[in-house]
Coordinates of C-alpha atoms and ligand atoms in Angstrom, one line a residue:
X1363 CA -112.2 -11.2 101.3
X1364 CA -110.0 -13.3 102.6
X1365 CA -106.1 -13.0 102.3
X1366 CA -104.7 -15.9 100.7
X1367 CA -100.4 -16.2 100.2
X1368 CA -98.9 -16.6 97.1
X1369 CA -97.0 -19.4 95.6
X1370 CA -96.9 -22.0 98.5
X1371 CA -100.7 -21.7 99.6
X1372 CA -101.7 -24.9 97.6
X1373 CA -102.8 -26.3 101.3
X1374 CA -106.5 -27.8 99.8
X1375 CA -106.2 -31.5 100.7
X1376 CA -108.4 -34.7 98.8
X1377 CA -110.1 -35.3 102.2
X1378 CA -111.5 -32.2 103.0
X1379 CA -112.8 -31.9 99.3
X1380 CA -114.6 -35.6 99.7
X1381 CA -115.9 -34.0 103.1
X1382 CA -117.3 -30.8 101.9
X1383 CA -118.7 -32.0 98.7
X1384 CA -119.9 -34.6 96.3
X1385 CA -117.0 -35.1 93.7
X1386 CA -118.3 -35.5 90.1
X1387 CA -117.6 -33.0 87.1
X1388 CA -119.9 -30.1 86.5
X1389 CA -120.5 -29.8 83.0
X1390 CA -122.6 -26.9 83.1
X1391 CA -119.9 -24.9 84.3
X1392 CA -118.2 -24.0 81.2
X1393 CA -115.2 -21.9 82.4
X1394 CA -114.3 -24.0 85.1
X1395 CA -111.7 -26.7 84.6
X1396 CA -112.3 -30.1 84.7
X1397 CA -110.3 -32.5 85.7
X1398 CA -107.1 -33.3 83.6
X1399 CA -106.3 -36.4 81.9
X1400 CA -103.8 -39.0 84.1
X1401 CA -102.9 -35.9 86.6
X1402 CA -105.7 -34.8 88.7
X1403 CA -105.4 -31.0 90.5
X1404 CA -106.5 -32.8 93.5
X1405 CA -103.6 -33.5 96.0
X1406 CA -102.3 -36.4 97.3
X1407 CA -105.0 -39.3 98.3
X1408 CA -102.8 -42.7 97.8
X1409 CA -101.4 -43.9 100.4
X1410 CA -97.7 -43.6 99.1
X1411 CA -97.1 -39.6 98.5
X1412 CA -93.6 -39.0 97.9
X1413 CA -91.9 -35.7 97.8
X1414 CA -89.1 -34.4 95.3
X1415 CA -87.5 -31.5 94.2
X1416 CA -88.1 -31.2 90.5
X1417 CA -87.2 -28.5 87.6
X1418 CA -90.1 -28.1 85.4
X1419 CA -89.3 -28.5 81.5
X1420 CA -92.5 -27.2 79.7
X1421 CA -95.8 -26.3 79.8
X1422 CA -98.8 -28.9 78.6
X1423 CA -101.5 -27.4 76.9
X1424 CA -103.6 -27.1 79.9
X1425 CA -101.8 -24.5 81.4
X1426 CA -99.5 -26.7 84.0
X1427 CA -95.7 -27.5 84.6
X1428 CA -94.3 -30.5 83.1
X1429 CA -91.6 -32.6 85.1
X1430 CA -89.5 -35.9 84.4
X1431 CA -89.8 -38.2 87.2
X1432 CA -88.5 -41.3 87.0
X1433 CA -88.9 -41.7 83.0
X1434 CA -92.3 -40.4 83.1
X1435 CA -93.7 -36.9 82.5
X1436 CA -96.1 -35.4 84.8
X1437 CA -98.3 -32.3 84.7
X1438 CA -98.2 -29.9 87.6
X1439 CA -100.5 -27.1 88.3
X1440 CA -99.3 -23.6 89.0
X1441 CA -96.0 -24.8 88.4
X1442 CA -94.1 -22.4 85.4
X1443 CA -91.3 -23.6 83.3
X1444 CA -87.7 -22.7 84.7
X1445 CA -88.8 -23.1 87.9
X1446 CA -87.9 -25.8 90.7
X1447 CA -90.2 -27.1 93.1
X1448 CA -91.2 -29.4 95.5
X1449 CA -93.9 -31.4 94.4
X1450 CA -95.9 -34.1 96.4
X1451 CA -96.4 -36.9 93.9
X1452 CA -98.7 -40.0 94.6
X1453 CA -99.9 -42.9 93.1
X1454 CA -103.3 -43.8 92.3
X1455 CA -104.3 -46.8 90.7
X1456 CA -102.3 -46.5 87.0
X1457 CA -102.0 -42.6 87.1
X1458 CA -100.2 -39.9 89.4
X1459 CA -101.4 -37.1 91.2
X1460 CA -99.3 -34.5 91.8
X1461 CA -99.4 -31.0 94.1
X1462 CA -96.9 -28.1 94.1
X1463 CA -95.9 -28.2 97.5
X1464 CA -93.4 -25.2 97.5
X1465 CA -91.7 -23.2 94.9
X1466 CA -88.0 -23.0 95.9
X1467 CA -87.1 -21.2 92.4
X1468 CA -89.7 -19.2 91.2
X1469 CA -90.1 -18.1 87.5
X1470 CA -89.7 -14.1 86.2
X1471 CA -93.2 -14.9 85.1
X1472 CA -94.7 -15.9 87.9
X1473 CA -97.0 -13.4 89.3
X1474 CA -99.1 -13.1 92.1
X1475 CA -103.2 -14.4 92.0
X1476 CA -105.3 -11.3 92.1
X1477 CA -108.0 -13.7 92.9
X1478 CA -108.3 -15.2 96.9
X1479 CA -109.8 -18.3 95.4
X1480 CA -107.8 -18.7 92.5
X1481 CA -106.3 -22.2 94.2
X1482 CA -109.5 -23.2 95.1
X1483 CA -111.9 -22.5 92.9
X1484 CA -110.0 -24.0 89.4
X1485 CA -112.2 -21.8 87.4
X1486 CA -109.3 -19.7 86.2
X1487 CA -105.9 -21.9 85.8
X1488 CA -103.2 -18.9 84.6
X1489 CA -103.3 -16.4 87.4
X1490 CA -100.4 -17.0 88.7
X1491 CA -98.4 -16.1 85.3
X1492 CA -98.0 -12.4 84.0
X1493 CA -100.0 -11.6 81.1
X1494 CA -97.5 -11.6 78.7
X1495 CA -96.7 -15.4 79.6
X1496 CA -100.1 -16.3 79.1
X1497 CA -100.0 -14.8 75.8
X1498 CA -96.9 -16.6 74.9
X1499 CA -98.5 -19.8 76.1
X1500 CA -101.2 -19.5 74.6
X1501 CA -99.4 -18.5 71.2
X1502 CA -97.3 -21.5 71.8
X1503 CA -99.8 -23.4 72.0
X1504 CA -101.5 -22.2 68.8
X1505 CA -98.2 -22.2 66.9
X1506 CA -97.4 -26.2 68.3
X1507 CA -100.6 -27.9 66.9
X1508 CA -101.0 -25.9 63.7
X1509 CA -97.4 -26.7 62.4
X1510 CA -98.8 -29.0 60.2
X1511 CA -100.3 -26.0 58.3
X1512 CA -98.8 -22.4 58.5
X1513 CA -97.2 -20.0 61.0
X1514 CA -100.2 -18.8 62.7
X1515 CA -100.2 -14.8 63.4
X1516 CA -99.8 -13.2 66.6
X1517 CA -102.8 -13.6 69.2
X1518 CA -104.7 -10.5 69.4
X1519 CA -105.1 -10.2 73.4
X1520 CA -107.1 -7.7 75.8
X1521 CA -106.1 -4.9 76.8
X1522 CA -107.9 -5.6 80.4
X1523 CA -108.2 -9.1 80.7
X1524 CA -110.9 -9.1 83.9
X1525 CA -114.5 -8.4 84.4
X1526 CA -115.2 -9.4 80.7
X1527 CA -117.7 -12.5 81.4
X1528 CA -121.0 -11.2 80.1
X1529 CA -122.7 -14.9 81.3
X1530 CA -122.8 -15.9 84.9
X1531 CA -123.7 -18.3 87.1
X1532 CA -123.8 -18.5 91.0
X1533 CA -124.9 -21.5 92.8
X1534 CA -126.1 -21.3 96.6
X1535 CA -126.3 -24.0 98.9
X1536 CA -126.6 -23.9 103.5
X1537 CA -123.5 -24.4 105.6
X1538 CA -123.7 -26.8 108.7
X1539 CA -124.8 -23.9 110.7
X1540 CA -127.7 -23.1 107.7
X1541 CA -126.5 -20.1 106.9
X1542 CA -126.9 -19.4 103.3
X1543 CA -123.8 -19.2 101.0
X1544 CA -122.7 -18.9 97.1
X1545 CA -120.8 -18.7 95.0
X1546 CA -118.8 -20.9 92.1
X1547 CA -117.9 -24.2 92.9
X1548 CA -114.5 -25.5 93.8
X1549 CA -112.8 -27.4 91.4
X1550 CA -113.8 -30.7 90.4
X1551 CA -116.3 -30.9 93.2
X1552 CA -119.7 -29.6 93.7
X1553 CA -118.4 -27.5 97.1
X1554 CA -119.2 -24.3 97.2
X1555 CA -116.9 -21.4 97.4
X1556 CA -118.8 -18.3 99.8
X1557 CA -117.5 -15.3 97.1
X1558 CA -119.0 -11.9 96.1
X1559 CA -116.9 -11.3 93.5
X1560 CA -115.4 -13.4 90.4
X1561 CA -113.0 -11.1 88.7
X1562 CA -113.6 -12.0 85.5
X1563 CA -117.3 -11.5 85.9
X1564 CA -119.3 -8.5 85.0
X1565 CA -118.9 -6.4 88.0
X1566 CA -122.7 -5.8 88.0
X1567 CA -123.5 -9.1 87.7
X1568 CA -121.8 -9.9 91.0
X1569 CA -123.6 -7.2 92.8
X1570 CA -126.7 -8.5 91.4
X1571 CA -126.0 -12.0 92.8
X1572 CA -125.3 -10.5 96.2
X1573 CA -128.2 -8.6 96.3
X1574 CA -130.4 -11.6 96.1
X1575 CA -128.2 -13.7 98.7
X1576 CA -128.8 -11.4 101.0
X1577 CA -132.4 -11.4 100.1
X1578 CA -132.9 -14.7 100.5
X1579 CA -133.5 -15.2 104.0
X1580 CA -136.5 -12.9 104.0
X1581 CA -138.0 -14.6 101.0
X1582 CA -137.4 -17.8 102.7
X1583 CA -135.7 -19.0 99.5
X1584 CA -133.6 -22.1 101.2
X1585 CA -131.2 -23.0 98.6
X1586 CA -131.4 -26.3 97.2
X1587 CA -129.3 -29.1 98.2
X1588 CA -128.4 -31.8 95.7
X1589 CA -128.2 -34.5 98.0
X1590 CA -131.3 -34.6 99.4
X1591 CA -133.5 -32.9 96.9
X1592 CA -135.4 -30.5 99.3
X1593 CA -134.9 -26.3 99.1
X1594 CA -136.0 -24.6 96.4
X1595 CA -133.2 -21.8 94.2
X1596 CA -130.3 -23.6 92.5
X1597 CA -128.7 -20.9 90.9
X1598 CA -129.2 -17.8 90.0
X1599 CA -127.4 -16.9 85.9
X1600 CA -127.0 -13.3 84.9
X1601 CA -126.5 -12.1 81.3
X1602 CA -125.5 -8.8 80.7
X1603 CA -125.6 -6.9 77.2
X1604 CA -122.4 -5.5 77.4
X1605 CA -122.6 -2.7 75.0
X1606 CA -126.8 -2.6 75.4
X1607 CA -126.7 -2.5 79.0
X1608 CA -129.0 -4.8 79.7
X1609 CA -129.4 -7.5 82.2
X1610 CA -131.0 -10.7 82.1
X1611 CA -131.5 -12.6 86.0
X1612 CA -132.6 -16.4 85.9
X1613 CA -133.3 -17.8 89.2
X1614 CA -132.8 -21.5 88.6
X1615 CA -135.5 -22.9 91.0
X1616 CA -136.3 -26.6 92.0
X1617 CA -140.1 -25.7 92.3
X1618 CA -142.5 -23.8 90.2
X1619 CA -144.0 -22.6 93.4
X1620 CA -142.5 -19.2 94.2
X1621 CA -144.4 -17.6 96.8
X1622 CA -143.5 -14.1 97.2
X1623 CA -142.1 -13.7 93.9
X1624 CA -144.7 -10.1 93.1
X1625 CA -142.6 -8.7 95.9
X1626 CA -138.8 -10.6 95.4
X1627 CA -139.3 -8.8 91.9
X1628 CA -140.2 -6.0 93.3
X1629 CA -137.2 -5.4 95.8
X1630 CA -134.6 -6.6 93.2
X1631 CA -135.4 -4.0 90.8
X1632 CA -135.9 -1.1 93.6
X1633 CA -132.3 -2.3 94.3
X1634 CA -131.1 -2.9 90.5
X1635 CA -133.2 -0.8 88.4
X1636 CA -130.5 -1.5 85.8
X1637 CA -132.2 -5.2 85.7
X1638 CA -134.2 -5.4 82.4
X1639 CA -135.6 -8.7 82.5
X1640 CA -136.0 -11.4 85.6
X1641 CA -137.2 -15.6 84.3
X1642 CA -138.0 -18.3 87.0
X1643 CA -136.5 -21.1 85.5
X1644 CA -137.4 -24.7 86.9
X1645 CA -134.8 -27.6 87.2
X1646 CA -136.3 -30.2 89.3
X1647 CA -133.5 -32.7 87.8
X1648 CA -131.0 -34.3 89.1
X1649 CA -128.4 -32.9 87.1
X1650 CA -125.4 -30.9 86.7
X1651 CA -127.3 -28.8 83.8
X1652 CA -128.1 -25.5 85.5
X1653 CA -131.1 -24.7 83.4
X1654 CA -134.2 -26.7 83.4
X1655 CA -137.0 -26.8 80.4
X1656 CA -139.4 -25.3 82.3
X1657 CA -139.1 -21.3 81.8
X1658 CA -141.7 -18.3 83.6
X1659 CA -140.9 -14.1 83.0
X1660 CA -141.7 -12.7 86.2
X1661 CA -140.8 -9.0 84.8
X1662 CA -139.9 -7.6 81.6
X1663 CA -139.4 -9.6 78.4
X1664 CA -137.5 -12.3 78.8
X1665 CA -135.0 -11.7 77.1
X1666 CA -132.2 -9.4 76.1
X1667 CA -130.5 -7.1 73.6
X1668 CA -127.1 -6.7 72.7
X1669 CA -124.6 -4.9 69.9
X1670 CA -122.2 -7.2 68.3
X1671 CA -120.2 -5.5 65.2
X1672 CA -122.8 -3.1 64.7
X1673 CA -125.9 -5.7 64.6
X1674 CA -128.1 -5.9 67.4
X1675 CA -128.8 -10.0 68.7
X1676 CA -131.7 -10.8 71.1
X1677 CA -130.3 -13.5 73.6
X1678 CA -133.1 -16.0 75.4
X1679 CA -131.3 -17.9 78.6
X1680 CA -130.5 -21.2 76.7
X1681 CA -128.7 -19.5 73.3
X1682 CA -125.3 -19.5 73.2
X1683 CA -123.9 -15.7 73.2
X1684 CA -119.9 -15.2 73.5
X1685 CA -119.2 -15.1 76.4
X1686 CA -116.4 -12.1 75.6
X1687 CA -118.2 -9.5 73.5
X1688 CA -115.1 -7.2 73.2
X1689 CA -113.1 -10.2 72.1
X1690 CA -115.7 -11.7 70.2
X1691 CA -115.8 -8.5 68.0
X1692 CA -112.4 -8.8 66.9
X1693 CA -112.8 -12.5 66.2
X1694 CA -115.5 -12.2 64.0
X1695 CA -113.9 -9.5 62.2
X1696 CA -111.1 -11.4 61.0
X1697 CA -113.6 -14.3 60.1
X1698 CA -115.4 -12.4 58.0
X1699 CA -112.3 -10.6 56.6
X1700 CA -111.3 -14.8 55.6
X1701 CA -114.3 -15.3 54.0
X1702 CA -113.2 -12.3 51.1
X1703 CA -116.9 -12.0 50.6
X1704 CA -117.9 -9.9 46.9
X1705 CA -121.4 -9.4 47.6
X1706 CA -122.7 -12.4 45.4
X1707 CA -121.3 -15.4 47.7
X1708 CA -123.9 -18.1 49.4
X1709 CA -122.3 -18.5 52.6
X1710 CA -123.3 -21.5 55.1
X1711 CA -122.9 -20.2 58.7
X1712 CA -122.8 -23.7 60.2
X1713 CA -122.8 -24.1 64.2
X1714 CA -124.4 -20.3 63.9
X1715 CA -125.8 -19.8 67.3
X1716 CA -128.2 -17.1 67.4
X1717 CA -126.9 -15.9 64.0
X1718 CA -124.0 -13.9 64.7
X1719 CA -121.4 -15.0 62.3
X1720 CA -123.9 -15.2 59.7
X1721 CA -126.1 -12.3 60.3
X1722 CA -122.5 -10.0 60.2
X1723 CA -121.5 -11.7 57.2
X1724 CA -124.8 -11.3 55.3
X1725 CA -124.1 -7.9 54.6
X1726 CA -121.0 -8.8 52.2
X1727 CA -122.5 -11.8 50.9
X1728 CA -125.4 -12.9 48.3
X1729 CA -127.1 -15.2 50.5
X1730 CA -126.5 -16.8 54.1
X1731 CA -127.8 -20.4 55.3
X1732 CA -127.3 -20.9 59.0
X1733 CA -127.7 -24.2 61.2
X1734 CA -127.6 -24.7 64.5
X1735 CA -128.9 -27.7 66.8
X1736 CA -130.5 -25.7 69.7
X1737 CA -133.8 -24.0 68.9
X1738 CA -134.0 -21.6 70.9
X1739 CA -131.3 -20.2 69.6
X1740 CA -132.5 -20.8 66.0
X1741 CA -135.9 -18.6 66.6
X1742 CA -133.5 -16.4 68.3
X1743 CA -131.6 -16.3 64.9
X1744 CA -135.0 -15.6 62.9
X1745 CA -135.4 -13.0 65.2
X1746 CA -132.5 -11.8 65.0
X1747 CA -132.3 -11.2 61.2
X1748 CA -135.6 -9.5 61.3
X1749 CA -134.6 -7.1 63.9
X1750 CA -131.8 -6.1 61.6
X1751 CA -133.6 -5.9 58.4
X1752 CA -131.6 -8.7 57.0
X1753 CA -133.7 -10.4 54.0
X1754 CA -131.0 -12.5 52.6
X1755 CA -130.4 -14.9 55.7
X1756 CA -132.5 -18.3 56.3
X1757 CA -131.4 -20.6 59.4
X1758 CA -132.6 -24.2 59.9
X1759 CA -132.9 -26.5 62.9
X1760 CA -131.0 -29.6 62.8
X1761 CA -127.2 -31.5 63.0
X1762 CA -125.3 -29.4 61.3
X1763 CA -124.0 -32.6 59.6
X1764 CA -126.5 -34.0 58.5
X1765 CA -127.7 -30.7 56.9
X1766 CA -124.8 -30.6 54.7
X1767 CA -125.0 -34.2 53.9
X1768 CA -128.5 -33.3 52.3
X1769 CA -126.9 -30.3 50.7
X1770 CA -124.3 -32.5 49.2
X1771 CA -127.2 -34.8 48.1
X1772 CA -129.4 -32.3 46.5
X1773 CA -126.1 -30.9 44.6
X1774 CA -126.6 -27.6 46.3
X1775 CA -124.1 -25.1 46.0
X1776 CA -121.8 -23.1 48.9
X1777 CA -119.0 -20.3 47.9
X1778 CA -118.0 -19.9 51.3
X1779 CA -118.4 -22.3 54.3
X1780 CA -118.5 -20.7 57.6
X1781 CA -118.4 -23.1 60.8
X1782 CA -117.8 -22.9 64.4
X1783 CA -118.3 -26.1 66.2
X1784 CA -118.2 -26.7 69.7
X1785 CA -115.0 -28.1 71.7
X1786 CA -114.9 -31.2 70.6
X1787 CA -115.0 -30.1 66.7
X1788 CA -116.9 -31.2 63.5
X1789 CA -117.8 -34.3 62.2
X1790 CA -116.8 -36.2 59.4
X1791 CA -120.2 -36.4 58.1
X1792 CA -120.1 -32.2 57.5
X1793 CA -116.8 -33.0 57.1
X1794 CA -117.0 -35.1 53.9
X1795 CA -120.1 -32.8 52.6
X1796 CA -118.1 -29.6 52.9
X1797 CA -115.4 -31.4 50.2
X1798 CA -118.6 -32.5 48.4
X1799 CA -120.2 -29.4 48.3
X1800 CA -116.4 -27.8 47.1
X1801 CA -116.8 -24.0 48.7
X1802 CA -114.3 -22.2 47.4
X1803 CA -113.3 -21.2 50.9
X1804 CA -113.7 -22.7 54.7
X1805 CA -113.3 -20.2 57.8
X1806 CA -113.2 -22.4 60.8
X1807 CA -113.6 -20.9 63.8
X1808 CA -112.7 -22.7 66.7
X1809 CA -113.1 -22.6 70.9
X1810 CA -110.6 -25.5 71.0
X1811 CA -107.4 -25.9 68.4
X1812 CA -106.7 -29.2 68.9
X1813 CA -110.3 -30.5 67.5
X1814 CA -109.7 -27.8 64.8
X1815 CA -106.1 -29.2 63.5
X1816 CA -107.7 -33.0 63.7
X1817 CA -110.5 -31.2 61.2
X1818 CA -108.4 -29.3 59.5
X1819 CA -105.8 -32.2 58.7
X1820 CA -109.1 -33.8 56.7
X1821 CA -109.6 -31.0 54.8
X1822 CA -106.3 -31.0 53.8
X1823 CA -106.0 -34.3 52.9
X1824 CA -109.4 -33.4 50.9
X1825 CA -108.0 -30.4 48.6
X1826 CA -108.1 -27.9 50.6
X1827 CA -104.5 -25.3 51.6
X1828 CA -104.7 -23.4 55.1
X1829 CA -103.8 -20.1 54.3
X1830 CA -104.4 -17.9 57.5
X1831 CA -104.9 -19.0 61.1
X1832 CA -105.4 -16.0 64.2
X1833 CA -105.9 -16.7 67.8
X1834 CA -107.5 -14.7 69.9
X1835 CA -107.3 -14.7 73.6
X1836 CA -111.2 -15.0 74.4
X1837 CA -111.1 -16.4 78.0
X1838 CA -107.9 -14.3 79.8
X1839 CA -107.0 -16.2 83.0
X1840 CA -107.4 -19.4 82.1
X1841 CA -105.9 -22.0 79.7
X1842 CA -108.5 -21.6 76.8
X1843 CA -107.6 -20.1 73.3
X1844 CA -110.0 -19.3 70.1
X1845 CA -108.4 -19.4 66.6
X1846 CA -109.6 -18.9 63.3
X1847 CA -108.6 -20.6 60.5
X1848 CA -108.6 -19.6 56.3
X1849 CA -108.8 -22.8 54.0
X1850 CA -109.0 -22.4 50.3
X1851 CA -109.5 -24.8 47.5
X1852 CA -107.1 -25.9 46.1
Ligands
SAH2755 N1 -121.4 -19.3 65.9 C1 -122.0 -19.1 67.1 C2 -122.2 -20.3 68.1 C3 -120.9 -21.0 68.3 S1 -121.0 -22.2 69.7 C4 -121.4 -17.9 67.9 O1 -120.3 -17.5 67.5 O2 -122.1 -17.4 68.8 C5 -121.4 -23.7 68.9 C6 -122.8 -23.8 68.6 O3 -123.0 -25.1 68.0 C7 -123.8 -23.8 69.7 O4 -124.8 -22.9 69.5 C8 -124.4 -25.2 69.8 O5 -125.7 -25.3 70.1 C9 -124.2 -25.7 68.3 N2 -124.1 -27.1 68.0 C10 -123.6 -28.1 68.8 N3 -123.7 -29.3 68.2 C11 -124.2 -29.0 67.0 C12 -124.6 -29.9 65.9 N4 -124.3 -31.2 65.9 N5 -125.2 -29.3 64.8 C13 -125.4 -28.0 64.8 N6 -125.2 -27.1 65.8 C14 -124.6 -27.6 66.9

């Protein structure tokens, strides 16, 4: 691995990211930060870069410094409160880029990158703080947007905050001299960073993905290249069952036609025995989705198992899982601690995934109705509650809106509403139908607290009091929070 310095190494400059790799965002790539608002991460590209010495003031949301300059406020990465800098700023069109150039007065909680791509690759955005300062941030942050409510409780944190990802994804691609490289992709671009190891990946998951790079040239598996559409393996994703042990590889292909693939199989599992299940999965799109619709076991089942609070939860390559099992435990613990369940309650587990909330929660509850959009996970969900023995748990395809519309409609009843929406929050149509349907409590569990105070200010407005709210530091390293929220009727 390469040795990278700390503080002033923040050397990356806009050209050589435009040379080395097609700049558009990368949806697909969860973990990985995407570029901020006004203030890119990328350094300087106008032609007018100026240099001052500033003192930064606070910390955005996001994770980076915030500086006056010249009566406005500007975000800088990597740059820590109390400190003063020199920061390269530059115009561009209406907005300002800005680069920490060199930290003349660095902060007690500054703390040195563990990671040798930490500047490059964007996927994490707090190494360079302590852990305790990412907990306070992160409780700050919590504590800012839910003023409106009640004093939220302290975040419940890991005790060792790396190697917890139990969902991967590598992408390979052919330097100029073809030889074969992967890794995660540099931030806001689609460059490749060479790396064997993400440290806050499962370990074994890393191996695994070097294993096959290094197979790859025998195979004649030429990685795909996105500008020209010829090679054939994309990426390859890895889901481990944390507590199961078992390990899920996808090899994200361009082609159906894998020849070879009796004999790839059987080298990667002489290798990995530990492997449980290897899919071909075929993306011949040009797209920044890394899985395709197309979907081939080459060994085992095709799926995997895991424990989550005592349940066991089959997970297909398209379902959501958390990403954070350990975390994820003490998340849904709390949730269902919210809900105050008797036994007797009909619970709506909306947003459910492959069950999990629900299926944890049916066990204190009369009945649970679960909805979820994707359907893979929603046969995983089925599955799921059959594999448990659960009897008293139906899930549905469909908006999750919309389904509580129709609840409303058919003046269907709800003692306890359960959601946990994507980033960008609920809806007002499940929105309005949750103060329809009048559940005598909402737990609102949420990868994003901003879209979660927005909904939360509704149901306020709507008769409903926010008793509790918990975050819990799911995603260590980088500038995400979870919280969970209590909301009873008024
Ligand atoms: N509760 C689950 C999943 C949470 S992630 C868990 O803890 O594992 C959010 C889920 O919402 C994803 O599974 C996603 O597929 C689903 N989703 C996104 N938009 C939706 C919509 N409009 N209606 C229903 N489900 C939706």
């Amino acid at each position: 691995m390469s040795k990278r310095k700390n503080n002033a190494s923040f050397k990356k400059s806009n050209k050589e990211q435009k040379q080395h790799g097609k700049k558009k965002n990368h949806a697909a790539q969860k973990h990985q930060a995407k570029p901020q608002g006004n203030q890119g991460n990328s350094p300087n590209q106008g032609k007018k870069a100026v240099t001052a010495e500033l003192t930064c003031n606070g910390f955005s949301n996001d994770g980076k410094g915030l500086v006056d300059w010249e009566g406005k406020q500007l975000k800088v990465p990597y740059l820590l409160p109390g400190e003063t800098a020199e920061i390269a700023i530059t115009k561009k069109g209406k907005y300002y880029n800005t680069k920490l150039k060199r930290v003349l007065k660095p902060s007690k909680d500054r703390a040195k990158p563990p990671c040798p791509y930490y500047y490059d690759c964007g996927g994490c955005q707090l190494q360079h703080m302590n852990s305790s300062a990412q907990d306070q941030l992160k409780q700050n942050t919590v504590d800012h947007l839910m003023k409106p409510f009640v004093k939220p409780e302290p975040i419940m944190t890991m005790d060792h905050p790396w190697d917890y990802r139990n969902k991967n994804h590598m992408t390979f691609g052919l330097t100029r001299n073809r030889q074969i490289i992967g890794g995660l992709y540099a931030q806001n671009t689609h460059r490749i960073i060479d790396m064997d190891r993400c440290i806050i990946h499962d370990p074994k998951a890393d191996q695994i993905v070097h294993t096959i790079k290094g197979m790859m040239k025998s195979f004649k598996m030429i990685p795909y290249n996105e500008d020209s559409g010829q090679g054939f393996l994309r990426h390859v994703l890895i889901k481990v069952g944390k507590a199961s042990g078992e390990i899920m590889v996808v090899l994200v292909a361009a082609s159906p036609i894998f020849k070879g693939k009796n004999n790839f199989v059987k080298a990667l599992t002489k290798e990995h025995p530990e492997i449980s299940t290897i899919l071909l999965n075929i993306n011949d799109k040009d797209t920044s989705m890394v899985l395709g619709d197309q979907e081939k076991v080459l060994y085992g089942k095709g799926t995997i198992t895991d424990t989550l609070c005592g349940m066991k939860f089959e997970i297909s390559p398209k379902s959501f899982y958390q990403i954070n099992p350990a975390q994820t435990e003490k998340l849904y613990g709390r949730a269902v601690e919210m809900a105050e369940l008797t036994g007797k309650e009909t619970v709506i587990d909306a947003y459910c995934g492959i069950g999990t909330i629900g299926l944890i929660a049916s066990q204190k509850a009369g009945k649970v109705i679960g909805v979820e959009l994707n359907k893979d996970a929603v046969r995983d969900a089925i599955r799921n509650s059959k594999r448990n023995g659960v009897n008293n748990a139906r899930f549905y395809q469909g908006d999750a809106g919309e389904f509580m519309v129709q609840m409303a409609n058919h003046g269907d009843k709800a003692d306890v509403v359960i959601l946990d929406p994507p980033r960008n929050g609920s809806d007002e149509a499940f929105l309005s139908s949750v103060v329809k349907l009048k559940p005598k409590r909402v737990v609102y569990v949420s990868c994003n607290p901003e879209t979660q105070a927005r909904d939360m200010k509704y149901l306020v407005k709507n008769g409903y009091t926010v008793e509790e709210i918990q975050p819990v530091d799911m995603f260590p390293q980088t500038h995400h929070v979870e919280s969970v929220a209590k909301l009873v009727r008024k």
